[in-house]
GROMACS .gro file of C-alpha atoms in nm:
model
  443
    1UNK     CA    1   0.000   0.000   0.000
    2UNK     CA    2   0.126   0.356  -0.075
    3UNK     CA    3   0.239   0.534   0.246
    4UNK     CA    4   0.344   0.878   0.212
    5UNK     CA    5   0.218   1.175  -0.041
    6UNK     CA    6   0.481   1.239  -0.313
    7UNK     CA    7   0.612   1.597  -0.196
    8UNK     CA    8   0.897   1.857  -0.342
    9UNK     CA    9   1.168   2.051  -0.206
   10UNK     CA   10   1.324   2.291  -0.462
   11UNK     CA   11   1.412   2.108  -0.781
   12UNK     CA   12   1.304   1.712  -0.619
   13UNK     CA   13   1.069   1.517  -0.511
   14UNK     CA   14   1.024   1.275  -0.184
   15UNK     CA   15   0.880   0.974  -0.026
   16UNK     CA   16   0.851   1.023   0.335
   17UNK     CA   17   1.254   1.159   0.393
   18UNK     CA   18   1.374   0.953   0.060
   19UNK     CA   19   1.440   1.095  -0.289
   20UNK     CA   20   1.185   0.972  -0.534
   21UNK     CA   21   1.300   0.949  -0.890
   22UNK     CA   22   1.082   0.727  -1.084
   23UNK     CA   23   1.135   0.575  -1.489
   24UNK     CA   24   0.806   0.429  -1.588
   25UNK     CA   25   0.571   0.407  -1.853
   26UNK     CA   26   0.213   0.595  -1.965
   27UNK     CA   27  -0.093   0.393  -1.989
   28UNK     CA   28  -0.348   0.612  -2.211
   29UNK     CA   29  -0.637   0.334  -2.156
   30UNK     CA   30  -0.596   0.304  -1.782
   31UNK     CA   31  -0.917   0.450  -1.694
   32UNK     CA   32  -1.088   0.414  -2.034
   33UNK     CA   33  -1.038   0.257  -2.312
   34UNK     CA   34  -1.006   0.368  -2.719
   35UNK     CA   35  -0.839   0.008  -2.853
   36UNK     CA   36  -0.892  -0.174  -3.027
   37UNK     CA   37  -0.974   0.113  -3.246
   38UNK     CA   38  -1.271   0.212  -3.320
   39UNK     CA   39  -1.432   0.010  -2.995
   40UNK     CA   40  -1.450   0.270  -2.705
   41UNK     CA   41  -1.505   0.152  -2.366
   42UNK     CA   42  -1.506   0.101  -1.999
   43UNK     CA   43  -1.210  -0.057  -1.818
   44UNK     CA   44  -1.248  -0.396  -1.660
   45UNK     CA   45  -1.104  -0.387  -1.309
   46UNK     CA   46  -0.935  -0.773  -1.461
   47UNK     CA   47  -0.753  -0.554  -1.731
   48UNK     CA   48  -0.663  -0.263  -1.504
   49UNK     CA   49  -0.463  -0.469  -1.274
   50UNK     CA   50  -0.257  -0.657  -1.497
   51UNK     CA   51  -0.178  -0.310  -1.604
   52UNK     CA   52  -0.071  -0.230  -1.263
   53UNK     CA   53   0.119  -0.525  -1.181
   54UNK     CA   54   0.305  -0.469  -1.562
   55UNK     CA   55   0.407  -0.149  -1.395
   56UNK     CA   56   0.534  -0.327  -1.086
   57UNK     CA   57   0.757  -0.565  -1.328
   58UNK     CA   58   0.902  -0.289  -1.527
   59UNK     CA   59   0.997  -0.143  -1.192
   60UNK     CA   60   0.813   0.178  -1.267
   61UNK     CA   61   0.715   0.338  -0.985
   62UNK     CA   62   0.427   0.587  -1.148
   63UNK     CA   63   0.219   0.569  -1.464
   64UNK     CA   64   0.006   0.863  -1.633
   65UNK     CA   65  -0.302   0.816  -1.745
   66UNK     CA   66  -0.486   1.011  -2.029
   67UNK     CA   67  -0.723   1.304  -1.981
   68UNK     CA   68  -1.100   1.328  -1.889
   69UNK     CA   69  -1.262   1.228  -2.225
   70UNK     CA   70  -1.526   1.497  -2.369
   71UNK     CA   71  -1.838   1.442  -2.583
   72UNK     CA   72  -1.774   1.517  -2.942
   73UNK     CA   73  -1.431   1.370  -2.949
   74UNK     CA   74  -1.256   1.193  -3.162
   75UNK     CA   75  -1.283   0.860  -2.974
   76UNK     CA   76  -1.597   0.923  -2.755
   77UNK     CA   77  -1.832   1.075  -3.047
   78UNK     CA   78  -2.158   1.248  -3.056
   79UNK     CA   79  -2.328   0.945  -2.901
   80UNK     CA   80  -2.021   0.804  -2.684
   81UNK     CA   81  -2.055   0.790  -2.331
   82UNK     CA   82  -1.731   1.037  -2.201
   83UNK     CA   83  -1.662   1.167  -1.820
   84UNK     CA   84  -1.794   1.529  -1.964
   85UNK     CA   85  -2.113   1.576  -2.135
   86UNK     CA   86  -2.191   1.969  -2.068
   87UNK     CA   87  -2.087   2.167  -1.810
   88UNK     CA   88  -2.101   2.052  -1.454
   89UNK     CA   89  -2.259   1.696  -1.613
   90UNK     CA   90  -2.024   1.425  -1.589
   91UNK     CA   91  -2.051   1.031  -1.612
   92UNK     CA   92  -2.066   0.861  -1.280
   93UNK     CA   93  -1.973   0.548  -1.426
   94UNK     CA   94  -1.680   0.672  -1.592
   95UNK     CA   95  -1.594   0.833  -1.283
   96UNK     CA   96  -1.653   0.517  -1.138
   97UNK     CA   97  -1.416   0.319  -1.335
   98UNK     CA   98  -1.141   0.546  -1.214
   99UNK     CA   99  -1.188   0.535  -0.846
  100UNK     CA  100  -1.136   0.129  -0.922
  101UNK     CA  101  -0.828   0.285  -1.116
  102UNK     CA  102  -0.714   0.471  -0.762
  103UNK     CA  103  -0.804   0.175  -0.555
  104UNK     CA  104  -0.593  -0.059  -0.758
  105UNK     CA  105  -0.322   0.151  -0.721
  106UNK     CA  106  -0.321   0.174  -0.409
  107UNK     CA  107  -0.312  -0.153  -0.386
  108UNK     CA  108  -0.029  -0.200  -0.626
  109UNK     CA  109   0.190   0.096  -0.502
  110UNK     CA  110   0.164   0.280  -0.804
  111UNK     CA  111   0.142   0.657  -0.807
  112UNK     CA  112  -0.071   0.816  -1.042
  113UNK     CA  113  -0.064   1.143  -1.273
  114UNK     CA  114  -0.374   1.259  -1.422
  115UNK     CA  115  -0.393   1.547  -1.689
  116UNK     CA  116  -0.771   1.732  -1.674
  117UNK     CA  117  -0.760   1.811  -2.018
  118UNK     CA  118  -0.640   1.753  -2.361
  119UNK     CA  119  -0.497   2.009  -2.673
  120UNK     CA  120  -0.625   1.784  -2.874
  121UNK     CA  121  -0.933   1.609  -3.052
  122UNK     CA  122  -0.867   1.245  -2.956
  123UNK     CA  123  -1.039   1.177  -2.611
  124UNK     CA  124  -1.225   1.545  -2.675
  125UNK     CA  125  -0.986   1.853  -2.592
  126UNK     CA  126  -1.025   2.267  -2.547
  127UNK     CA  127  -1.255   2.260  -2.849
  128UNK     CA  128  -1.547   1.970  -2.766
  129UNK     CA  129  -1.502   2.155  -2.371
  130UNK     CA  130  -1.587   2.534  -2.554
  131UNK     CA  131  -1.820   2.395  -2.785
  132UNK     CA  132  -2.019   2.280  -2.503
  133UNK     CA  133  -2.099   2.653  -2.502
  134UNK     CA  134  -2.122   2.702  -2.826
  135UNK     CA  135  -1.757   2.838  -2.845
  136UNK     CA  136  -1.435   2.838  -2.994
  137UNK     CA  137  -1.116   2.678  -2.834
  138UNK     CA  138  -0.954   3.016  -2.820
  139UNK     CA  139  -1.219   3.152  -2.626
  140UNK     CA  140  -1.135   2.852  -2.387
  141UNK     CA  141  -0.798   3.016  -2.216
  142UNK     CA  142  -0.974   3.383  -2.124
  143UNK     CA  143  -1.369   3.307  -2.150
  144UNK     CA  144  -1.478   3.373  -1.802
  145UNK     CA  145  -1.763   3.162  -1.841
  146UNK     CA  146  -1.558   2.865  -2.006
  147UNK     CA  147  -1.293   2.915  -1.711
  148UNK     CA  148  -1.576   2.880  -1.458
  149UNK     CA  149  -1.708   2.579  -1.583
  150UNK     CA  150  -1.338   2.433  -1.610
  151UNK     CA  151  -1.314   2.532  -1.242
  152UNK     CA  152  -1.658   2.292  -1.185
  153UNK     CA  153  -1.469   1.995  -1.329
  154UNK     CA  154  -1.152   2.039  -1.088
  155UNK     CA  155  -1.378   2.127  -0.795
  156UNK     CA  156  -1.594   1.798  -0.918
  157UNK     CA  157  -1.241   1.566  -0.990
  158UNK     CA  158  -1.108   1.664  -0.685
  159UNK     CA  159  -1.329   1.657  -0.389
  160UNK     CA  160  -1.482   1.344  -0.514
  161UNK     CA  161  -1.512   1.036  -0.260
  162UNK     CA  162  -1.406   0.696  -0.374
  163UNK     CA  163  -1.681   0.471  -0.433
  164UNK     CA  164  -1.525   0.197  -0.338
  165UNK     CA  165  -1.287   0.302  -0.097
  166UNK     CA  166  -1.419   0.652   0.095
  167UNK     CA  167  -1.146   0.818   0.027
  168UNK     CA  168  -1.146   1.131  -0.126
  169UNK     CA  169  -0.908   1.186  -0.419
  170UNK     CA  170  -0.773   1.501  -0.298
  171UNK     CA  171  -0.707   1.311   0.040
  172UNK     CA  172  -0.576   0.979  -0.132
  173UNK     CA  173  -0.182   0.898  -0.172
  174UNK     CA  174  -0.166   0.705  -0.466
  175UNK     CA  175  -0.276   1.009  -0.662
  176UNK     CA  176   0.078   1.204  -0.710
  177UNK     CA  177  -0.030   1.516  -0.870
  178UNK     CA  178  -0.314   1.674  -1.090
  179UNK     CA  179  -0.141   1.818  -1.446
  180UNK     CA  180  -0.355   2.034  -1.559
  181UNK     CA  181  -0.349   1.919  -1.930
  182UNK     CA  182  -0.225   1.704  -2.195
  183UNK     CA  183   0.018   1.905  -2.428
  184UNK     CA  184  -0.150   2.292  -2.381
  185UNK     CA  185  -0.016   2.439  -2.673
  186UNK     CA  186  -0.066   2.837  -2.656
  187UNK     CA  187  -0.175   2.849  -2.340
  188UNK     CA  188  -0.142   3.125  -2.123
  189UNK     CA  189   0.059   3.182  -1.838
  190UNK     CA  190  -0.225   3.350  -1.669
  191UNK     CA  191  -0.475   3.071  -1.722
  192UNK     CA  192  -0.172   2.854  -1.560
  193UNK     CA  193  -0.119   3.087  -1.304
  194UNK     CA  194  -0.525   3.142  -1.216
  195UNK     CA  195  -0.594   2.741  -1.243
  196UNK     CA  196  -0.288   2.625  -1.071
  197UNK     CA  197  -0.382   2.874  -0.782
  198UNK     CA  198  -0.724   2.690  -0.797
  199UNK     CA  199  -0.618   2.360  -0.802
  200UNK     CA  200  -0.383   2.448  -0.476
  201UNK     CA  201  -0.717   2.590  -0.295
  202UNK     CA  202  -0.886   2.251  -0.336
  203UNK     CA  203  -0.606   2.054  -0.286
  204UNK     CA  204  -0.295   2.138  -0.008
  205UNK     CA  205  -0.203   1.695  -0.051
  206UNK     CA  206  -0.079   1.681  -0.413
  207UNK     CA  207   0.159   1.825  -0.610
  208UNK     CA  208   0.094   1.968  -0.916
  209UNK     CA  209   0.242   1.954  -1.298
  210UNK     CA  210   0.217   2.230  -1.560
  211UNK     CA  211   0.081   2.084  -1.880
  212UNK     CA  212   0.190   2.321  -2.114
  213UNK     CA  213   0.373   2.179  -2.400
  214UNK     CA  214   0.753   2.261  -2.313
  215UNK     CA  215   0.883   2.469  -1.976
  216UNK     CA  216   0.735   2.805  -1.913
  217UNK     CA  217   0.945   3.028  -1.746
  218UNK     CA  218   0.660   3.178  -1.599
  219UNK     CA  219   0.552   2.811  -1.432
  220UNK     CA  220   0.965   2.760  -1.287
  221UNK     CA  221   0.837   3.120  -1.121
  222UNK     CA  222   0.522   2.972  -0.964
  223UNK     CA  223   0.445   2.847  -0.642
  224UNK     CA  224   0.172   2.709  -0.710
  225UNK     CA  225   0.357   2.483  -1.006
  226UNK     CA  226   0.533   2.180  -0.827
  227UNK     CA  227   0.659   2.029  -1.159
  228UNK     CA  228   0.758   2.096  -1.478
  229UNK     CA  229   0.754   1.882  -1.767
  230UNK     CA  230   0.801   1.861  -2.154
  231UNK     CA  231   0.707   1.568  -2.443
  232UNK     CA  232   0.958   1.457  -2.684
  233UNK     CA  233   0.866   1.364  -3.003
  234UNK     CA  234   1.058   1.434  -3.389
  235UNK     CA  235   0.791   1.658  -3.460
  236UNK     CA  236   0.924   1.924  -3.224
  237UNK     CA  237   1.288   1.867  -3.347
  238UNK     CA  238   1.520   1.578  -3.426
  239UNK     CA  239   1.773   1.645  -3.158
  240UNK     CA  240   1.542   1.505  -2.884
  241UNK     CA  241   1.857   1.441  -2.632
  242UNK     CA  242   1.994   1.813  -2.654
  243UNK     CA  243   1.633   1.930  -2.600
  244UNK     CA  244   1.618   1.733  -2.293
  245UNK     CA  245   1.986   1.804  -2.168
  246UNK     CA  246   1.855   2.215  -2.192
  247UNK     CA  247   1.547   2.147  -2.011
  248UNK     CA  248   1.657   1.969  -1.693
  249UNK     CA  249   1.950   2.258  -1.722
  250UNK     CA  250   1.697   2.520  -1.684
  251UNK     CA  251   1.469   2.389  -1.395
  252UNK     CA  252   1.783   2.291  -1.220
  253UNK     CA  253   1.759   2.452  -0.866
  254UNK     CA  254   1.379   2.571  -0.908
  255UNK     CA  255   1.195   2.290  -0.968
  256UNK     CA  256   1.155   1.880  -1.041
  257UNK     CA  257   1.160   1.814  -1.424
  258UNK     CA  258   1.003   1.486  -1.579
  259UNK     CA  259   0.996   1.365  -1.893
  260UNK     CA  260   0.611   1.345  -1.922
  261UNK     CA  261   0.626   1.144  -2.257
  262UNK     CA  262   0.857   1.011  -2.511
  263UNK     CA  263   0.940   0.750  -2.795
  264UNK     CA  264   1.143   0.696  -3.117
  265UNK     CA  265   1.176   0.458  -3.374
  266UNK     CA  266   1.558   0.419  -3.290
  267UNK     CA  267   1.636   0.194  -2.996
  268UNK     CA  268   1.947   0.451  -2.932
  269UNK     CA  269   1.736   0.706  -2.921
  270UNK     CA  270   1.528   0.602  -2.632
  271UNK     CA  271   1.830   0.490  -2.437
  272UNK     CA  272   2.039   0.792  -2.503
  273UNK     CA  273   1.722   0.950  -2.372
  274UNK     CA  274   1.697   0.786  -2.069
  275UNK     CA  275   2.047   0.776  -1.967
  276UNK     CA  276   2.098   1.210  -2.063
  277UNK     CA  277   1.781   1.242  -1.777
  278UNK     CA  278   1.922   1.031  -1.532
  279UNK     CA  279   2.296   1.178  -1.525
  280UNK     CA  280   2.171   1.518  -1.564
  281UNK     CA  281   1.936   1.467  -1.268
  282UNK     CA  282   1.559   1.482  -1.403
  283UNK     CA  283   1.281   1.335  -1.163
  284UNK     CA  284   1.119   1.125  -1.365
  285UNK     CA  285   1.068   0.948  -1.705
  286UNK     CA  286   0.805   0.768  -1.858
  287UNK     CA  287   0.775   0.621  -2.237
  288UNK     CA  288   0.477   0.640  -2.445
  289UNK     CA  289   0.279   0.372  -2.402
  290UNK     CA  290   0.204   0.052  -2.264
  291UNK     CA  291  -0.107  -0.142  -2.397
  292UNK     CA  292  -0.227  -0.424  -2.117
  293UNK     CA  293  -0.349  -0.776  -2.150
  294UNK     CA  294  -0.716  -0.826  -2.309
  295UNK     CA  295  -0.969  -1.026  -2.021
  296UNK     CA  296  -1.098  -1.205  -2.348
  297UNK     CA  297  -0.702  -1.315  -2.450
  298UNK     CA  298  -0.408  -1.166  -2.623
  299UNK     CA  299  -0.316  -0.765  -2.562
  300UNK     CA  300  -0.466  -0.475  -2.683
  301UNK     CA  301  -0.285  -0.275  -2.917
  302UNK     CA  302  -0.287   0.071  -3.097
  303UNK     CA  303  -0.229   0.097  -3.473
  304UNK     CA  304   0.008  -0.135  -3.656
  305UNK     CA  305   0.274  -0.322  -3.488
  306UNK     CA  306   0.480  -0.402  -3.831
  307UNK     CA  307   0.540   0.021  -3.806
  308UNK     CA  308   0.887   0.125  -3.670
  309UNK     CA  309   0.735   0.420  -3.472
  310UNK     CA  310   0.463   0.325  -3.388
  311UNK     CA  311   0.479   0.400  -2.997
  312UNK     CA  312   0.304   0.079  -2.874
  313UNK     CA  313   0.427  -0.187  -2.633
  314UNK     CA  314   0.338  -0.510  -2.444
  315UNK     CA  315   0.540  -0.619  -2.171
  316UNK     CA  316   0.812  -0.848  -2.164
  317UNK     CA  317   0.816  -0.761  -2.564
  318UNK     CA  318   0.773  -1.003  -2.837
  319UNK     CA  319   1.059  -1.134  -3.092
  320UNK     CA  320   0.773  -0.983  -3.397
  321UNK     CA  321   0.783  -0.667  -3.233
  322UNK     CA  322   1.197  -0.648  -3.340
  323UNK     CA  323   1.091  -0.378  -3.584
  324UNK     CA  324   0.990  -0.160  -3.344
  325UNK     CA  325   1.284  -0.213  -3.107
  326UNK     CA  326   1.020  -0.369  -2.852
  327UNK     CA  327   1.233  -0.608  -2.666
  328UNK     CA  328   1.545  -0.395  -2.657
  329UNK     CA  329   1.354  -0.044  -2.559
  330UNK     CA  330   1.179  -0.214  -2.242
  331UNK     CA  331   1.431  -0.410  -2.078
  332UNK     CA  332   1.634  -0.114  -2.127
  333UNK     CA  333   1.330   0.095  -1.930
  334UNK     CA  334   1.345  -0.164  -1.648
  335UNK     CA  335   1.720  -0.138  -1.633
  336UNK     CA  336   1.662   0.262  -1.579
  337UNK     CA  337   1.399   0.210  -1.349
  338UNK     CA  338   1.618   0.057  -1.143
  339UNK     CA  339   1.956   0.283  -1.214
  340UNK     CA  340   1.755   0.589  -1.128
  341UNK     CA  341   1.636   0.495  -0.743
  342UNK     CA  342   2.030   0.345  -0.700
  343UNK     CA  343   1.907   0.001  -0.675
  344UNK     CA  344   2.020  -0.307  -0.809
  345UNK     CA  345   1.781  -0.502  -1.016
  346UNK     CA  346   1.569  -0.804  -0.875
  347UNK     CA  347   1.559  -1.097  -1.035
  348UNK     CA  348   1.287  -1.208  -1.240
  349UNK     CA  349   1.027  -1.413  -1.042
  350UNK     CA  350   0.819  -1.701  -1.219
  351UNK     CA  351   0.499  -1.550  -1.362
  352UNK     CA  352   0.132  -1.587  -1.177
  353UNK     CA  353  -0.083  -1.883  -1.352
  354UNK     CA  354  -0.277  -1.763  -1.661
  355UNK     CA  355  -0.626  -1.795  -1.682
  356UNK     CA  356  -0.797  -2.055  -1.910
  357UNK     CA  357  -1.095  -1.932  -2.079
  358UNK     CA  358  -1.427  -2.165  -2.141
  359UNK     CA  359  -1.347  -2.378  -2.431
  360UNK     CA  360  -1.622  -2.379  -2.727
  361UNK     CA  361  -1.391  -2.620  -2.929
  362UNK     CA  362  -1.014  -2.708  -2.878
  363UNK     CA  363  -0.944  -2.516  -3.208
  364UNK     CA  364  -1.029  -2.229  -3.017
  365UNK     CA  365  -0.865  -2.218  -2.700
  366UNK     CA  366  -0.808  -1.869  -2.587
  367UNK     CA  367  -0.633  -1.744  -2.223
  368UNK     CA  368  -0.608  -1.440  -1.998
  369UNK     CA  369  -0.221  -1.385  -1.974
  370UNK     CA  370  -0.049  -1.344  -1.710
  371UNK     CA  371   0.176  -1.072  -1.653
  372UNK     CA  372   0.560  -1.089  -1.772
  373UNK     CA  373   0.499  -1.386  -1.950
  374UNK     CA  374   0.703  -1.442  -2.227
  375UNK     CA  375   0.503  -1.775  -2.368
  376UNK     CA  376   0.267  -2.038  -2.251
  377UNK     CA  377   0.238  -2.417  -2.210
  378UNK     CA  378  -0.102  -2.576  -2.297
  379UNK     CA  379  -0.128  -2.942  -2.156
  380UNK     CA  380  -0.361  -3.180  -2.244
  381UNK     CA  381  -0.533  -3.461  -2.075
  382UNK     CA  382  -0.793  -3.730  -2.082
  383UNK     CA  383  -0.932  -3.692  -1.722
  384UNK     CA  384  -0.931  -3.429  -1.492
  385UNK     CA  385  -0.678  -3.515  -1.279
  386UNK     CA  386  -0.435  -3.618  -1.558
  387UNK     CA  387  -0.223  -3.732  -1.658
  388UNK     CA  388  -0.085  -3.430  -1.867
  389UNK     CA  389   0.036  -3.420  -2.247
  390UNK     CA  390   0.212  -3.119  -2.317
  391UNK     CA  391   0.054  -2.990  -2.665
  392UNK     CA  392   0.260  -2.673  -2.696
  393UNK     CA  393   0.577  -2.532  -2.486
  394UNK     CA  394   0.618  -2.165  -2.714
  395UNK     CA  395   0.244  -2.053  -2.725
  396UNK     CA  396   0.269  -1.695  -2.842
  397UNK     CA  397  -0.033  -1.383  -2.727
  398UNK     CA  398   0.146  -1.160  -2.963
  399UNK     CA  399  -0.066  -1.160  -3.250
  400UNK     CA  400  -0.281  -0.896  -3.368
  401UNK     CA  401  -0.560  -0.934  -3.399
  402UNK     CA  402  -0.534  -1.197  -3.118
  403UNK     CA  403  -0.558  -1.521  -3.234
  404UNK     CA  404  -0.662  -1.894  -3.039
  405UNK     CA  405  -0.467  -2.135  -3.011
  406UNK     CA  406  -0.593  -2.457  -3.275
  407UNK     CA  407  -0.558  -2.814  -3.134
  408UNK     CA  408  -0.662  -3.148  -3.305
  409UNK     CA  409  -0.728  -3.363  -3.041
  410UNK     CA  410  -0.719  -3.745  -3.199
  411UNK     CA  411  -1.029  -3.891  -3.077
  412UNK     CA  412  -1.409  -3.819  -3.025
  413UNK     CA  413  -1.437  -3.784  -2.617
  414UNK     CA  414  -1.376  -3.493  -2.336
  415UNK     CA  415  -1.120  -3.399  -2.352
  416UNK     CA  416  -0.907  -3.131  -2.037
  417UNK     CA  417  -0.690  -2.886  -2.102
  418UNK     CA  418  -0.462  -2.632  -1.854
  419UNK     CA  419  -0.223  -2.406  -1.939
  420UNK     CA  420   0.127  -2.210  -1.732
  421UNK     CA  421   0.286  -1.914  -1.819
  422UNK     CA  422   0.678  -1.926  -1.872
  423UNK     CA  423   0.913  -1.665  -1.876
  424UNK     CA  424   1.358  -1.695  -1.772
  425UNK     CA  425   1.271  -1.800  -1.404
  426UNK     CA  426   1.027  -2.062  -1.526
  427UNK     CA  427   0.702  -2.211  -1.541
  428UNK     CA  428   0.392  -2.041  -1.328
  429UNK     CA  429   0.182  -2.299  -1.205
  430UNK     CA  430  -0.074  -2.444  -1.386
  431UNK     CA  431  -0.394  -2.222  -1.477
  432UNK     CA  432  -0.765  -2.372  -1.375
  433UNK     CA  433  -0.880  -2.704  -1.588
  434UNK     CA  434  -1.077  -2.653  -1.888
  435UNK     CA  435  -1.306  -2.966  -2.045
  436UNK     CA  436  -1.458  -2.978  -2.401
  437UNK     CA  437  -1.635  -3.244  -2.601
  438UNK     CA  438  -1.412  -3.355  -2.914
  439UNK     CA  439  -1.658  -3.451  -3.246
  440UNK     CA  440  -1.441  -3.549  -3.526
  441UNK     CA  441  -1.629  -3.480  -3.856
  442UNK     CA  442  -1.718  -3.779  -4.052
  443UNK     CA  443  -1.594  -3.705  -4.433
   0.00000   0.00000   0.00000
């Protein structure tokens, strides 16, 4: 369970009397989900904490979820149910879905960050938030009207009681700080400076992040600004490691710096990256983006995995990722995740037992993995008890679309099947038994 608050003095952060410097991962789908595209939808608490213990695994400390999803989005739609349907109307069982979110992590010792709002269109940003006013997303930084009703959301987000645990978010320690967007391109110091001031009012517990897109010196001036952070991607400029070398440089002494998101396409990249923030003294790193396990088998996954940048990963990494750098980059993350808090790194424990899914037919035998795994072991046998025939020892998830594993049994009778998950410390124990009725087709 988490223990202390995250807090800052000058340019760090703490737990309790100890330095906290974290290198993690995001997880955009954490508290709803957009994949696999175009099927928006809730979270299953199943999903969620696989997600969480992936984090544990990686040795990330801290994971970032998306924003507060808006109607008229990209993802949520016209019709789509979103946390924000006018203002001062929100979803309750969106909202619902992330106080299982905060429990979870609380359970897992993860710390959270959550961004109120995106820049842009995908979850609904500035624009579907104005529009629900019937204005325009410049209006949306000096509107009075549109500021108020932003206010309503933080006042709503933050003095909201778990449902499931009591606990109010602003009183709850797995939360490590509010951002107060995604990527705010042109926004104002002032707005910063008049919602950061609000956000502090509600909330004297958690820090909080400036989400402007790259370091204001207005924010490093602040008080009410705890952290400041910056996204690296080529589109800003190739030279990704001598933007991040300048930033921690200039929030050196006045505040914490983190690395709120970053990928490339070159494995070098990401571990130049990592390895520039860590001797130059950042607080915090965390890649863009881990996609969990699937409760109905396999992962989820964003876009195409045969494309070198696409910024997509499941954890341990799969060898058909290789274009992507998948393996390579993560491993590398878990080594850094361990570099960064001075500790050396554990070894790898066996993974938990998967779960076998109901089995229609044995050519469709389908799983809930188990985090870390690497590959599973179906077994076959003729009675419950056994005894077992091992049918496969490399039994991949890593295909996408997912797809079931196909056995030919050789007679016509019930037949039972469990499956372990495998990774370099071995076998997990075996999963719960599975039967189905074999009919061989006359021909």
């Amino acid at each position: 369970m988490v223990e202390h608050f995250i807090t800052r003095k000058e340019d760090k952060l703490f737990n309790g009397q100890d330095e906290f410097r974290f290198v993690s991962i995001n997880i955009p789908n954490l508290h709803i989900n957009e994949d696999p595209l175009p099927n928006w939808h809730r979270i299953d608490p199943w999903e969620v904490e696989d997600a969480l213990k992936t984090i544990h695994l990686m040795g990330g400390q801290v994971t970032r979820t998306y924003t507060f999803s808006i109607k008229g989005g990209i993802r949520p739609g016209e019709s789509g149910k979103a946390h924000i349907y006018g203002p001062g109307q929100f979803d309750e069982d969106l909202f619902q879905d992330l106080d299982k979110v905060i429990e979870l992590a609380n359970k897992h010792n993860v710390r959270l960050i959550i961004p109120f709002i995106d820049y842009w269109d995908w979850f609904g940003g500035i624009k579907h938030f104005a529009a629900l006013r019937g204005k325009s997303a410049t209006e949306f930084w000096t509107d009075r009207e549109l500021i108020e009703d932003f206010k309503q959301l933080l006042h709503y987000v933050i003095n909201r009681k778990n449902s499931y645990t009591g606990v109010p978010y602003k009183e709850d320690k797995a939360i490590m700080a509010w951002e107060t967007g995604n990527e705010l391109d042109d926004c104002p110091d002032s707005w910063t400076a008049e919602i950061t001031d609000y956000i502090g009012s509600l909330d004297k517990n958690h820090l909080i992040i400036d989400g402007k897109y790259g370091i204001s010196e207005a924010s490093l001036d602040n008080p009410n600004v705890d952290i400041v952070s910056n996204h690296y991607y080529v589109d800003r400029g190739h030279d990704i490691v001598g933007r991040v070398t300048a930033d921690v440089e200039l929030a050196k002494g006045k505040k914490p710096f983190i690395i709120g998101e970053f990928n490339h396409k070159d494995t070098q990249i990401v571990k130049e990256v990592l390895e520039t923030g860590i001797e130059k003294g950042m607080a915090g790193a965390l890649l863009w983006s881990l996609r969990y396990h699937s409760k109905d088998g396999g992962f989820y996954y964003h876009g195409e995995p045969s494309e070198p940048n696409n910024p997509c990963f499941n954890w341990p990494g799969f060898p058909s990722r290789e274009v992507t750098g998948e393996r390579e980059k993560l491993q590398f993350l878990r080594e850094s995740a361990y570099r960064i808090r001075n500790s050396p790194i554990p070894e790898v424990d066996e993974p938990d037992a998967p779960i076998l899914l109901p089995i229609e037919s044995p050519e469709m035998i389908k799983w809930r993995g188990a985090a870390g795994a690497e590959k599973y072991i179906l077994e076959r046998a003729e009675q419950p008890e056994g005894p077992w025939e091992v049918i496969s020892d490399n039994m991949l998830e890593d295909s996408i679309p997912y797809v079931p594993f196909k056995d030919t049994p050789p007679g016509e009778c019930r037949y039972f099947y469990r499956i372990k998950a495998l990774n370099q410390a071995g076998p997990s124990v075996p999963s719960n038994v599975e039967a189905v009725d074999n009919k061989v087709s006359s021909k």
